């Protein structure tokens, strides 16, 4: 079963750009050349985005391939398909990586055990319930990435397909 999604590289130092392409090429099994443009939200960084199509789990593999680079901000999404829910991965140098399961309308689906754990931490006084739920929804990552998303409006998008 295949799915499709989008990789948003929100900011990367110029020296890291070819390494991002090589990492994604390793996941997709095809040569990847991204259209890099300057990222106005962070001087000296570049951004790129492209749509991809591949097997279920491709978004996870992309996020894993990119997650170790401290100076990289990115998001990877995968649409739901007949055999799997959708996914969203967000990563920032300060916060690390966030993963969420998404439904057919793009809503984040939070498993009940994670909600129960957040409630239990709140009851024990280990955290504020509102802050716990915000983390489950990825709000800290959204807050940090929003200026980079906005700066990329109108950027070109390219389709890449995984070799099967």
PDB file of N, CA, C and O in Angstrom, residues 40-76:
ATOM      1  N   UNK A  40      14.164  33.427   4.909  1.00  0.00           N
ATOM      2  CA  UNK A  40      14.270  34.759   5.509  1.00  0.00           C
ATOM      3  C   UNK A  40      14.071  34.790   7.027  1.00  0.00           C
ATOM      4  O   UNK A  40      14.472  35.762   7.669  1.00  0.00           O
ATOM      5  N   UNK A  41      13.531  33.745   7.606  1.00  0.00           N
ATOM      6  CA  UNK A  41      13.295  33.728   9.055  1.00  0.00           C
ATOM      7  C   UNK A  41      14.576  33.467   9.852  1.00  0.00           C
ATOM      8  O   UNK A  41      14.593  33.678  11.056  1.00  0.00           O
ATOM      9  N   UNK A  42      15.631  32.983   9.177  1.00  0.00           N
ATOM     10  CA  UNK A  42      16.899  32.718   9.869  1.00  0.00           C
ATOM     11  C   UNK A  42      18.041  32.954   8.881  1.00  0.00           C
ATOM     12  O   UNK A  42      18.225  32.152   7.959  1.00  0.00           O
ATOM     13  N   UNK A  43      18.773  34.029   9.071  1.00  0.00           N
ATOM     14  CA  UNK A  43      19.872  34.363   8.171  1.00  0.00           C
ATOM     15  C   UNK A  43      20.841  33.205   8.026  1.00  0.00           C
ATOM     16  O   UNK A  43      21.161  32.527   9.004  1.00  0.00           O
ATOM     17  N   UNK A  44      21.288  32.987   6.802  1.00  0.00           N
ATOM     18  CA  UNK A  44      22.274  31.952   6.536  1.00  0.00           C
ATOM     19  C   UNK A  44      21.699  30.557   6.410  1.00  0.00           C
ATOM     20  O   UNK A  44      22.455  29.591   6.332  1.00  0.00           O
ATOM     21  N   UNK A  45      20.372  30.431   6.407  1.00  0.00           N
ATOM     22  CA  UNK A  45      19.766  29.104   6.255  1.00  0.00           C
ATOM     23  C   UNK A  45      18.940  29.060   4.980  1.00  0.00           C
ATOM     24  O   UNK A  45      18.566  30.084   4.413  1.00  0.00           O
ATOM     25  N   UNK A  46      18.645  27.832   4.561  1.00  0.00           N
ATOM     26  CA  UNK A  46      17.914  27.575   3.323  1.00  0.00           C
ATOM     27  C   UNK A  46      16.720  26.681   3.620  1.00  0.00           C
ATOM     28  O   UNK A  46      16.698  25.955   4.605  1.00  0.00           O
ATOM     29  N   UNK A  47      15.746  26.721   2.738  1.00  0.00           N
ATOM     30  CA  UNK A  47      14.544  25.907   2.910  1.00  0.00           C
ATOM     31  C   UNK A  47      14.222  25.216   1.601  1.00  0.00           C
ATOM     32  O   UNK A  47      14.620  25.664   0.530  1.00  0.00           O
ATOM     33  N   UNK A  48      13.478  24.127   1.709  1.00  0.00           N
ATOM     34  CA  UNK A  48      13.007  23.391   0.534  1.00  0.00           C
ATOM     35  C   UNK A  48      11.794  22.584   0.961  1.00  0.00           C
ATOM     36  O   UNK A  48      11.602  22.303   2.150  1.00  0.00           O
ATOM     37  N   UNK A  49      10.993  22.235   0.000  1.00  0.00           N
ATOM     38  CA  UNK A  49       9.875  21.336   0.285  1.00  0.00           C
ATOM     39  C   UNK A  49       9.553  20.555  -0.968  1.00  0.00           C
ATOM     40  O   UNK A  49       9.805  21.003  -2.084  1.00  0.00           O
ATOM     41  N   UNK A  50       9.044  19.359  -0.754  1.00  0.00           N
ATOM     42  CA  UNK A  50       8.581  18.569  -1.891  1.00  0.00           C
ATOM     43  C   UNK A  50       7.571  17.532  -1.436  1.00  0.00           C
ATOM     44  O   UNK A  50       7.539  17.130  -0.277  1.00  0.00           O
ATOM     45  N   UNK A  51       6.743  17.154  -2.361  1.00  0.00           N
ATOM     46  CA  UNK A  51       5.764  16.099  -2.112  1.00  0.00           C
ATOM     47  C   UNK A  51       6.376  14.774  -2.542  1.00  0.00           C
ATOM     48  O   UNK A  51       7.144  14.709  -3.498  1.00  0.00           O
ATOM     49  N   UNK A  52       6.035  13.723  -1.830  1.00  0.00           N
ATOM     50  CA  UNK A  52       6.575  12.408  -2.108  1.00  0.00           C
ATOM     51  C   UNK A  52       5.455  11.374  -2.114  1.00  0.00           C
ATOM     52  O   UNK A  52       4.375  11.612  -1.583  1.00  0.00           O
ATOM     53  N   UNK A  53       5.726  10.250  -2.713  1.00  0.00           N
ATOM     54  CA  UNK A  53       4.821   9.109  -2.693  1.00  0.00           C
ATOM     55  C   UNK A  53       5.659   7.877  -2.424  1.00  0.00           C
ATOM     56  O   UNK A  53       6.729   7.713  -3.015  1.00  0.00           O
ATOM     57  N   UNK A  54       5.198   7.031  -1.505  1.00  0.00           N
ATOM     58  CA  UNK A  54       5.961   5.840  -1.160  1.00  0.00           C
ATOM     59  C   UNK A  54       5.150   4.910  -0.289  1.00  0.00           C
ATOM     60  O   UNK A  54       3.958   5.122  -0.065  1.00  0.00           O
ATOM     61  N   UNK A  55       5.811   3.894   0.196  1.00  0.00           N
ATOM     62  CA  UNK A  55       5.159   2.905   1.045  1.00  0.00           C
ATOM     63  C   UNK A  55       4.769   3.536   2.381  1.00  0.00           C
ATOM     64  O   UNK A  55       5.383   4.507   2.823  1.00  0.00           O
ATOM     65  N   UNK A  56       3.760   2.937   3.015  1.00  0.00           N
ATOM     66  CA  UNK A  56       3.421   3.341   4.376  1.00  0.00           C
ATOM     67  C   UNK A  56       4.680   3.178   5.222  1.00  0.00           C
ATOM     68  O   UNK A  56       5.391   2.189   5.113  1.00  0.00           O
ATOM     69  N   UNK A  57       4.982   4.160   6.044  1.00  0.00           N
ATOM     70  CA  UNK A  57       6.189   4.139   6.867  1.00  0.00           C
ATOM     71  C   UNK A  57       7.306   5.007   6.310  1.00  0.00           C
ATOM     72  O   UNK A  57       8.322   5.216   6.979  1.00  0.00           O
ATOM     73  N   UNK A  58       7.124   5.535   5.095  1.00  0.00           N
ATOM     74  CA  UNK A  58       8.154   6.377   4.493  1.00  0.00           C
ATOM     75  C   UNK A  58       8.386   7.645   5.301  1.00  0.00           C
ATOM     76  O   UNK A  58       9.527   8.077   5.481  1.00  0.00           O
ATOM     77  N   UNK A  59       7.331   8.247   5.820  1.00  0.00           N
ATOM     78  CA  UNK A  59       7.492   9.471   6.628  1.00  0.00           C
ATOM     79  C   UNK A  59       8.358   9.190   7.852  1.00  0.00           C
ATOM     80  O   UNK A  59       9.236   9.988   8.204  1.00  0.00           O
ATOM     81  N   UNK A  60       8.127   8.066   8.487  1.00  0.00           N
ATOM     82  CA  UNK A  60       8.921   7.681   9.654  1.00  0.00           C
ATOM     83  C   UNK A  60      10.389   7.507   9.282  1.00  0.00           C
ATOM     84  O   UNK A  60      11.287   7.951  10.005  1.00  0.00           O
ATOM     85  N   UNK A  61      10.646   6.877   8.147  1.00  0.00           N
ATOM     86  CA  UNK A  61      12.024   6.670   7.701  1.00  0.00           C
ATOM     87  C   UNK A  61      12.704   8.000   7.385  1.00  0.00           C
ATOM     88  O   UNK A  61      13.880   8.185   7.683  1.00  0.00           O
ATOM     89  N   UNK A  62      11.965   8.928   6.775  1.00  0.00           N
ATOM     90  CA  UNK A  62      12.537  10.250   6.484  1.00  0.00           C
ATOM     91  C   UNK A  62      12.880  10.975   7.778  1.00  0.00           C
ATOM     92  O   UNK A  62      13.971  11.541   7.916  1.00  0.00           O
ATOM     93  N   UNK A  63      11.946  10.976   8.718  1.00  0.00           N
ATOM     94  CA  UNK A  63      12.183  11.653   9.989  1.00  0.00           C
ATOM     95  C   UNK A  63      13.389  11.042  10.708  1.00  0.00           C
ATOM     96  O   UNK A  63      14.221  11.763  11.258  1.00  0.00           O
ATOM     97  N   UNK A  64      13.502   9.739  10.670  1.00  0.00           N
ATOM     98  CA  UNK A  64      14.643   9.066  11.306  1.00  0.00           C
ATOM     99  C   UNK A  64      15.952   9.427  10.621  1.00  0.00           C
ATOM    100  O   UNK A  64      16.973   9.620  11.283  1.00  0.00           O
ATOM    101  N   UNK A  65      15.923   9.538   9.298  1.00  0.00           N
ATOM    102  CA  UNK A  65      17.130   9.871   8.543  1.00  0.00           C
ATOM    103  C   UNK A  65      17.605  11.289   8.830  1.00  0.00           C
ATOM    104  O   UNK A  65      18.796  11.581   8.740  1.00  0.00           O
ATOM    105  N   UNK A  66      16.673  12.184   9.189  1.00  0.00           N
ATOM    106  CA  UNK A  66      17.009  13.596   9.390  1.00  0.00           C
ATOM    107  C   UNK A  66      17.142  14.009  10.852  1.00  0.00           C
ATOM    108  O   UNK A  66      17.685  15.075  11.139  1.00  0.00           O
ATOM    109  N   UNK A  67      16.684  13.216  11.768  1.00  0.00           N
ATOM    110  CA  UNK A  67      16.546  13.652  13.154  1.00  0.00           C
ATOM    111  C   UNK A  67      17.850  13.914  13.889  1.00  0.00           C
ATOM    112  O   UNK A  67      17.877  14.638  14.860  1.00  0.00           O
ATOM    113  N   UNK A  68      18.941  13.406  13.464  1.00  0.00           N
ATOM    114  CA  UNK A  68      20.188  13.572  14.194  1.00  0.00           C
ATOM    115  C   UNK A  68      20.910  14.881  13.946  1.00  0.00           C
ATOM    116  O   UNK A  68      21.901  15.163  14.606  1.00  0.00           O
ATOM    117  N   UNK A  69      20.454  15.681  12.999  1.00  0.00           N
ATOM    118  CA  UNK A  69      21.161  16.914  12.651  1.00  0.00           C
ATOM    119  C   UNK A  69      20.608  18.075  13.450  1.00  0.00           C
ATOM    120  O   UNK A  69      19.504  18.557  13.213  1.00  0.00           O
ATOM    121  N   UNK A  70      21.416  18.556  14.370  1.00  0.00           N
ATOM    122  CA  UNK A  70      20.981  19.556  15.333  1.00  0.00           C
ATOM    123  C   UNK A  70      20.558  20.886  14.704  1.00  0.00           C
ATOM    124  O   UNK A  70      19.686  21.565  15.231  1.00  0.00           O
ATOM    125  N   UNK A  71      21.123  21.296  13.597  1.00  0.00           N
ATOM    126  CA  UNK A  71      20.834  22.604  13.017  1.00  0.00           C
ATOM    127  C   UNK A  71      19.678  22.586  12.025  1.00  0.00           C
ATOM    128  O   UNK A  71      19.433  23.579  11.344  1.00  0.00           O
ATOM    129  N   UNK A  72      18.949  21.502  11.953  1.00  0.00           N
ATOM    130  CA  UNK A  72      17.895  21.320  10.963  1.00  0.00           C
ATOM    131  C   UNK A  72      16.512  21.467  11.595  1.00  0.00           C
ATOM    132  O   UNK A  72      16.249  20.930  12.663  1.00  0.00           O
ATOM    133  N   UNK A  73      15.645  22.217  10.913  1.00  0.00           N
ATOM    134  CA  UNK A  73      14.224  22.302  11.284  1.00  0.00           C
ATOM    135  C   UNK A  73      13.445  21.688  10.135  1.00  0.00           C
ATOM    136  O   UNK A  73      13.611  22.104   8.985  1.00  0.00           O
ATOM    137  N   UNK A  74      12.580  20.726  10.448  1.00  0.00           N
ATOM    138  CA  UNK A  74      11.819  20.099   9.375  1.00  0.00           C
ATOM    139  C   UNK A  74      10.501  19.545   9.880  1.00  0.00           C
ATOM    140  O   UNK A  74      10.291  19.371  11.083  1.00  0.00           O
ATOM    141  N   UNK A  75       9.629  19.239   8.918  1.00  0.00           N
ATOM    142  CA  UNK A  75       8.391  18.513   9.170  1.00  0.00           C
ATOM    143  C   UNK A  75       8.205  17.515   8.035  1.00  0.00           C
ATOM    144  O   UNK A  75       8.544  17.808   6.893  1.00  0.00           O
ATOM    145  N   UNK A  76       7.674  16.362   8.376  1.00  0.00           N
ATOM    146  CA  UNK A  76       7.305  15.358   7.385  1.00  0.00           C
ATOM    147  C   UNK A  76       5.873  14.946   7.679  1.00  0.00           C
ATOM    148  O   UNK A  76       5.534  14.659   8.831  1.00  0.00           O
TER     149      UNK A  76
END
